[in-house]
Short mmCIF file of N, CA and C and ligand atoms in Angstrom, two decimals:
data_model
loop_
_atom_site.label_atom_id
_atom_site.label_comp_id
_atom_site.label_asym_id
_atom_site.label_seq_id
_atom_site.Cartn_x
_atom_site.Cartn_y
_atom_site.Cartn_z
N MET A 74 6.69 22.03 -23.75
CA MET A 74 7.54 21.14 -22.97
C MET A 74 7.02 21.05 -21.53
N ASP A 75 5.99 20.26 -21.33
CA ASP A 75 5.38 20.18 -20.01
C ASP A 75 5.61 18.81 -19.40
N ASP A 76 6.86 18.42 -19.30
CA ASP A 76 7.18 17.12 -18.72
C ASP A 76 7.71 17.27 -17.30
N LEU A 77 7.50 18.43 -16.68
CA LEU A 77 8.06 18.67 -15.35
C LEU A 77 7.39 17.83 -14.27
N ALA A 78 6.25 17.21 -14.59
CA ALA A 78 5.58 16.36 -13.60
C ALA A 78 6.44 15.14 -13.25
N ARG A 79 7.41 14.81 -14.09
CA ARG A 79 8.28 13.67 -13.81
C ARG A 79 9.38 14.02 -12.83
N PHE A 80 9.55 15.31 -12.54
CA PHE A 80 10.66 15.74 -11.68
C PHE A 80 10.13 16.15 -10.31
N CYS A 81 11.05 16.20 -9.35
CA CYS A 81 10.70 16.68 -8.01
C CYS A 81 11.87 17.46 -7.46
N CYS A 82 11.62 18.25 -6.43
CA CYS A 82 12.69 19.01 -5.79
C CYS A 82 13.64 18.04 -5.09
N LEU A 83 14.94 18.25 -5.26
CA LEU A 83 15.95 17.34 -4.69
C LEU A 83 16.51 17.85 -3.37
N ASN A 84 16.07 19.02 -2.93
CA ASN A 84 16.54 19.58 -1.67
C ASN A 84 15.80 18.90 -0.50
N SER A 85 16.54 18.13 0.29
CA SER A 85 15.90 17.36 1.37
C SER A 85 15.29 18.25 2.46
N GLN A 86 15.68 19.54 2.49
CA GLN A 86 15.12 20.45 3.49
C GLN A 86 13.83 21.12 3.02
N CYS A 87 13.48 20.89 1.74
CA CYS A 87 12.33 21.59 1.14
C CYS A 87 11.02 20.86 1.48
N PRO A 88 9.95 21.61 1.77
CA PRO A 88 8.66 20.95 2.05
C PRO A 88 8.09 20.21 0.84
N GLU A 89 8.56 20.55 -0.36
CA GLU A 89 8.09 19.88 -1.57
C GLU A 89 9.05 18.77 -2.03
N HIS A 90 10.04 18.44 -1.20
CA HIS A 90 11.04 17.43 -1.55
C HIS A 90 10.38 16.10 -1.93
N GLY A 91 10.75 15.60 -3.09
CA GLY A 91 10.30 14.28 -3.53
C GLY A 91 8.88 14.23 -4.06
N LYS A 92 8.16 15.34 -4.08
CA LYS A 92 6.76 15.34 -4.56
C LYS A 92 6.74 15.64 -6.05
N ARG A 93 6.37 14.65 -6.83
CA ARG A 93 6.31 14.84 -8.29
C ARG A 93 4.98 15.47 -8.67
N GLY A 94 5.05 16.33 -9.67
CA GLY A 94 3.83 16.95 -10.17
C GLY A 94 3.21 17.94 -9.21
N ALA A 95 3.99 18.47 -8.26
CA ALA A 95 3.45 19.40 -7.27
C ALA A 95 3.33 20.82 -7.83
N GLY A 96 3.84 21.05 -9.04
CA GLY A 96 3.73 22.36 -9.65
C GLY A 96 4.72 23.38 -9.12
N ASN A 97 5.70 22.95 -8.34
CA ASN A 97 6.66 23.88 -7.74
C ASN A 97 7.89 24.11 -8.61
N LEU A 98 8.04 23.36 -9.69
CA LEU A 98 9.25 23.46 -10.51
C LEU A 98 8.98 24.25 -11.78
N SER A 99 10.02 24.98 -12.18
CA SER A 99 9.97 25.68 -13.45
C SER A 99 11.35 25.59 -14.09
N VAL A 100 11.40 25.79 -15.39
CA VAL A 100 12.68 25.77 -16.11
C VAL A 100 13.29 27.16 -15.99
N VAL A 101 14.56 27.21 -15.58
CA VAL A 101 15.26 28.48 -15.48
C VAL A 101 15.42 29.06 -16.88
N ALA A 102 14.96 30.28 -17.06
CA ALA A 102 15.00 30.91 -18.39
C ALA A 102 16.42 30.96 -18.91
N GLY A 103 16.58 30.60 -20.16
CA GLY A 103 17.88 30.66 -20.80
C GLY A 103 18.80 29.51 -20.45
N SER A 104 18.30 28.50 -19.72
CA SER A 104 19.17 27.41 -19.29
C SER A 104 19.20 26.24 -20.26
N VAL A 105 18.43 26.30 -21.31
CA VAL A 105 18.42 25.19 -22.26
C VAL A 105 19.59 25.41 -23.22
N ASN A 106 20.60 24.56 -23.12
CA ASN A 106 21.76 24.72 -23.99
C ASN A 106 21.65 23.81 -25.22
N LYS A 107 22.72 23.74 -25.98
CA LYS A 107 22.69 22.98 -27.23
C LYS A 107 22.40 21.50 -27.01
N LYS A 108 22.77 21.01 -25.85
CA LYS A 108 22.55 19.59 -25.56
C LYS A 108 21.22 19.35 -24.86
N ALA A 109 20.38 20.38 -24.81
CA ALA A 109 19.03 20.30 -24.25
C ALA A 109 19.03 19.87 -22.79
N ARG A 110 20.02 20.35 -22.04
CA ARG A 110 20.02 20.09 -20.60
C ARG A 110 19.48 21.34 -19.92
N ARG A 111 18.46 21.15 -19.15
CA ARG A 111 17.80 22.29 -18.51
C ARG A 111 18.16 22.39 -17.04
N MET A 112 18.09 23.61 -16.53
CA MET A 112 18.19 23.82 -15.09
C MET A 112 16.77 24.04 -14.59
N LEU A 113 16.44 23.38 -13.50
CA LEU A 113 15.11 23.52 -12.92
C LEU A 113 15.21 24.31 -11.61
N ARG A 114 14.15 25.03 -11.29
CA ARG A 114 14.13 25.84 -10.08
C ARG A 114 12.88 25.51 -9.28
N CYS A 115 13.08 25.30 -7.98
CA CYS A 115 11.93 25.04 -7.10
C CYS A 115 11.43 26.37 -6.55
N GLN A 116 10.16 26.63 -6.71
CA GLN A 116 9.59 27.89 -6.24
C GLN A 116 9.41 27.90 -4.73
N ALA A 117 9.38 26.71 -4.10
CA ALA A 117 9.20 26.64 -2.65
C ALA A 117 10.48 26.98 -1.90
N CYS A 118 11.63 26.43 -2.35
CA CYS A 118 12.88 26.64 -1.62
C CYS A 118 13.92 27.41 -2.43
N LYS A 119 13.60 27.73 -3.65
CA LYS A 119 14.47 28.50 -4.56
C LYS A 119 15.71 27.73 -5.01
N ALA A 120 15.78 26.43 -4.73
CA ALA A 120 16.94 25.64 -5.16
C ALA A 120 16.92 25.47 -6.67
N ARG A 121 18.11 25.41 -7.24
CA ARG A 121 18.27 25.16 -8.68
C ARG A 121 19.07 23.88 -8.84
N PHE A 122 18.71 23.07 -9.81
CA PHE A 122 19.46 21.85 -10.07
C PHE A 122 19.25 21.41 -11.50
N SER A 123 20.20 20.66 -12.01
CA SER A 123 20.11 20.12 -13.36
C SER A 123 19.03 19.05 -13.41
N GLU A 124 18.34 18.98 -14.53
CA GLU A 124 17.32 17.93 -14.67
C GLU A 124 17.96 16.54 -14.68
N ARG A 125 19.27 16.47 -14.85
CA ARG A 125 19.96 15.19 -14.87
C ARG A 125 20.55 14.81 -13.52
N LYS A 126 20.47 15.68 -12.52
CA LYS A 126 21.09 15.39 -11.23
C LYS A 126 20.56 14.08 -10.66
N GLY A 127 21.47 13.26 -10.15
CA GLY A 127 21.09 11.98 -9.56
C GLY A 127 20.97 10.85 -10.56
N THR A 128 21.16 11.15 -11.84
CA THR A 128 21.08 10.11 -12.86
C THR A 128 22.48 9.84 -13.42
N PRO A 129 22.67 8.70 -14.08
CA PRO A 129 23.99 8.42 -14.67
C PRO A 129 24.38 9.44 -15.75
N LEU A 130 23.43 10.20 -16.27
CA LEU A 130 23.74 11.18 -17.30
C LEU A 130 24.30 12.48 -16.73
N PHE A 131 24.15 12.69 -15.41
CA PHE A 131 24.60 13.94 -14.80
C PHE A 131 26.11 14.07 -14.92
N ASP A 132 26.58 15.17 -15.46
CA ASP A 132 28.00 15.50 -15.59
C ASP A 132 28.78 14.48 -16.41
N SER A 133 28.09 13.70 -17.23
CA SER A 133 28.76 12.72 -18.08
C SER A 133 29.27 13.39 -19.34
N ARG A 134 30.50 13.03 -19.72
CA ARG A 134 31.07 13.57 -20.96
C ARG A 134 30.64 12.75 -22.17
N LEU A 135 30.09 11.55 -21.91
CA LEU A 135 29.70 10.68 -23.02
C LEU A 135 28.34 11.12 -23.58
N PRO A 136 28.12 10.88 -24.86
CA PRO A 136 26.78 11.12 -25.42
C PRO A 136 25.76 10.23 -24.70
N SER A 137 24.54 10.72 -24.55
CA SER A 137 23.54 9.95 -23.80
C SER A 137 23.28 8.57 -24.42
N GLY A 138 23.37 8.47 -25.76
CA GLY A 138 23.18 7.17 -26.40
C GLY A 138 24.24 6.17 -25.99
N LYS A 139 25.48 6.65 -25.80
CA LYS A 139 26.57 5.77 -25.37
C LYS A 139 26.35 5.31 -23.93
N VAL A 140 25.91 6.22 -23.06
CA VAL A 140 25.63 5.86 -21.67
C VAL A 140 24.52 4.80 -21.63
N GLU A 141 23.48 5.02 -22.42
CA GLU A 141 22.37 4.04 -22.46
C GLU A 141 22.86 2.69 -22.96
N SER A 142 23.74 2.68 -23.95
CA SER A 142 24.28 1.44 -24.48
C SER A 142 25.07 0.69 -23.41
N VAL A 143 25.90 1.42 -22.66
CA VAL A 143 26.68 0.80 -21.58
C VAL A 143 25.74 0.15 -20.57
N LEU A 144 24.70 0.88 -20.16
CA LEU A 144 23.79 0.37 -19.13
C LEU A 144 22.95 -0.80 -19.66
N GLU A 145 22.63 -0.79 -20.94
CA GLU A 145 21.90 -1.92 -21.53
C GLU A 145 22.77 -3.18 -21.52
N HIS A 146 24.05 -3.02 -21.83
CA HIS A 146 24.95 -4.18 -21.80
C HIS A 146 25.05 -4.73 -20.37
N ILE A 147 25.19 -3.85 -19.39
CA ILE A 147 25.27 -4.30 -17.99
C ILE A 147 23.98 -5.00 -17.59
N ALA A 148 22.84 -4.42 -17.99
CA ALA A 148 21.54 -5.00 -17.62
C ALA A 148 21.35 -6.38 -18.26
N GLU A 149 21.99 -6.62 -19.39
CA GLU A 149 21.89 -7.93 -20.06
C GLU A 149 22.89 -8.93 -19.50
N GLY A 150 23.68 -8.51 -18.52
CA GLY A 150 24.58 -9.44 -17.86
C GLY A 150 26.01 -9.42 -18.36
N CYS A 151 26.35 -8.50 -19.22
CA CYS A 151 27.75 -8.38 -19.68
C CYS A 151 28.60 -7.88 -18.51
N GLY A 152 29.82 -8.34 -18.42
CA GLY A 152 30.74 -7.87 -17.40
C GLY A 152 31.25 -6.48 -17.72
N VAL A 153 31.96 -5.90 -16.75
CA VAL A 153 32.47 -4.54 -16.92
C VAL A 153 33.48 -4.47 -18.07
N ARG A 154 34.44 -5.40 -18.11
CA ARG A 154 35.46 -5.37 -19.17
C ARG A 154 34.82 -5.63 -20.54
N GLN A 155 33.90 -6.61 -20.57
CA GLN A 155 33.23 -6.96 -21.83
C GLN A 155 32.42 -5.75 -22.34
N THR A 156 31.70 -5.11 -21.44
CA THR A 156 30.91 -3.93 -21.82
C THR A 156 31.82 -2.82 -22.33
N GLY A 157 32.95 -2.62 -21.64
CA GLY A 157 33.89 -1.60 -22.08
C GLY A 157 34.41 -1.86 -23.48
N ARG A 158 34.72 -3.13 -23.77
CA ARG A 158 35.22 -3.46 -25.12
C ARG A 158 34.13 -3.26 -26.16
N LEU A 159 32.92 -3.74 -25.87
CA LEU A 159 31.83 -3.66 -26.85
C LEU A 159 31.39 -2.22 -27.13
N CYS A 160 31.39 -1.39 -26.09
CA CYS A 160 30.93 0.00 -26.25
C CYS A 160 32.07 0.97 -26.51
N LYS A 161 33.30 0.44 -26.47
CA LYS A 161 34.49 1.29 -26.67
C LYS A 161 34.55 2.41 -25.63
N VAL A 162 34.39 1.98 -24.37
CA VAL A 162 34.43 2.90 -23.23
C VAL A 162 35.38 2.31 -22.20
N ASP A 163 36.13 3.15 -21.51
CA ASP A 163 37.04 2.70 -20.47
C ASP A 163 36.27 1.91 -19.40
N ARG A 164 36.88 0.83 -18.91
CA ARG A 164 36.16 0.00 -17.93
C ARG A 164 35.89 0.74 -16.62
N GLY A 165 36.74 1.72 -16.31
CA GLY A 165 36.47 2.54 -15.12
C GLY A 165 35.20 3.35 -15.29
N THR A 166 34.96 3.80 -16.51
CA THR A 166 33.73 4.55 -16.81
C THR A 166 32.52 3.63 -16.69
N VAL A 167 32.68 2.39 -17.17
CA VAL A 167 31.57 1.42 -17.06
C VAL A 167 31.24 1.19 -15.59
N GLY A 168 32.29 1.02 -14.77
CA GLY A 168 32.06 0.80 -13.34
C GLY A 168 31.37 1.99 -12.68
N ARG A 169 31.82 3.21 -13.04
CA ARG A 169 31.22 4.42 -12.45
C ARG A 169 29.75 4.55 -12.84
N LEU A 170 29.46 4.35 -14.13
CA LEU A 170 28.07 4.46 -14.59
C LEU A 170 27.20 3.39 -13.92
N SER A 171 27.74 2.19 -13.74
CA SER A 171 26.99 1.11 -13.10
C SER A 171 26.65 1.45 -11.65
N ARG A 172 27.63 2.03 -10.94
CA ARG A 172 27.38 2.40 -9.53
C ARG A 172 26.31 3.48 -9.44
N ILE A 173 26.40 4.49 -10.30
CA ILE A 173 25.42 5.58 -10.26
C ILE A 173 24.03 5.05 -10.61
N ALA A 174 23.96 4.21 -11.66
CA ALA A 174 22.67 3.64 -12.05
C ALA A 174 22.10 2.76 -10.95
N GLY A 175 22.99 2.03 -10.26
CA GLY A 175 22.54 1.17 -9.15
C GLY A 175 21.97 1.99 -8.01
N ASP A 176 22.66 3.08 -7.65
CA ASP A 176 22.16 3.95 -6.58
C ASP A 176 20.81 4.57 -6.98
N HIS A 177 20.74 4.99 -8.24
CA HIS A 177 19.50 5.60 -8.74
C HIS A 177 18.36 4.59 -8.70
N SER A 178 18.64 3.36 -9.11
CA SER A 178 17.62 2.30 -9.10
C SER A 178 17.20 1.97 -7.67
N HIS A 179 18.18 1.96 -6.77
CA HIS A 179 17.88 1.67 -5.36
C HIS A 179 16.91 2.71 -4.79
N ASP A 180 17.21 3.98 -5.06
CA ASP A 180 16.35 5.06 -4.56
C ASP A 180 14.96 4.97 -5.18
N LEU A 181 14.91 4.66 -6.48
CA LEU A 181 13.61 4.54 -7.16
C LEU A 181 12.81 3.36 -6.61
N HIS A 182 13.50 2.27 -6.34
CA HIS A 182 12.84 1.10 -5.77
C HIS A 182 12.20 1.46 -4.42
N ASP A 183 12.97 2.16 -3.59
CA ASP A 183 12.44 2.54 -2.28
C ASP A 183 11.23 3.47 -2.40
N GLU A 184 11.19 4.26 -3.45
CA GLU A 184 10.07 5.19 -3.64
C GLU A 184 8.83 4.47 -4.16
N LEU A 185 9.02 3.44 -4.99
CA LEU A 185 7.90 2.82 -5.68
C LEU A 185 7.34 1.57 -4.99
N VAL A 186 8.15 0.91 -4.18
CA VAL A 186 7.74 -0.36 -3.61
C VAL A 186 7.38 -0.17 -2.14
N ALA A 187 6.21 -0.68 -1.76
CA ALA A 187 5.74 -0.48 -0.39
C ALA A 187 6.60 -1.26 0.61
N ILE A 188 6.97 -2.49 0.30
CA ILE A 188 7.78 -3.29 1.21
C ILE A 188 8.74 -4.12 0.37
N SER A 189 9.91 -4.32 0.90
CA SER A 189 10.95 -5.06 0.19
C SER A 189 11.51 -6.12 1.12
N PRO A 190 11.82 -7.31 0.60
CA PRO A 190 12.42 -8.33 1.47
C PRO A 190 13.73 -7.82 2.05
N PRO A 191 14.06 -8.19 3.28
CA PRO A 191 15.31 -7.72 3.88
C PRO A 191 16.52 -8.28 3.13
N HIS A 192 17.58 -7.52 3.08
CA HIS A 192 18.83 -7.96 2.47
C HIS A 192 19.99 -7.38 3.28
N ALA A 193 21.20 -7.69 2.85
CA ALA A 193 22.38 -7.33 3.63
C ALA A 193 22.50 -5.84 3.91
N ARG A 194 22.02 -4.97 3.01
CA ARG A 194 22.15 -3.53 3.21
C ARG A 194 20.94 -2.91 3.92
N SER A 195 19.94 -3.73 4.27
CA SER A 195 18.75 -3.19 4.92
C SER A 195 19.09 -2.73 6.33
N PRO A 196 18.54 -1.59 6.76
CA PRO A 196 18.76 -1.16 8.12
C PRO A 196 17.95 -1.99 9.12
N ILE A 197 16.85 -2.63 8.67
CA ILE A 197 16.01 -3.43 9.56
C ILE A 197 16.11 -4.89 9.15
N ARG A 198 16.37 -5.76 10.09
CA ARG A 198 16.45 -7.19 9.77
C ARG A 198 15.41 -7.94 10.56
ZN1 ZN B 366 12.37 22.80 -3.13
#
């Protein structure tokens, strides 16, 4: 299981913060539970965090397949109520998952894109 290159330290005070594949992360022994959620540990700052932290799957009571289905419906343009009916999920849950996925996408966009056109939430206009 050597997929740790996809993860990075989430501690903003850590010198390895945000660096993927830096070799500073390891899986905390004994942290793999029945649902295959691991705890990761940064060797630089000693912080521990769930591999799901910052994603819509973090602390979700829904099965991951259900969360993915909700987000696929939203991505296809279904409304919150419509998605809730189709996936048999409370509309408040659909709204919460959408907000988390939006924040996650926003952060990923900022990491991957060199420049972005200004918009209403931009700090620079
Ligand atoms: Zn760290």
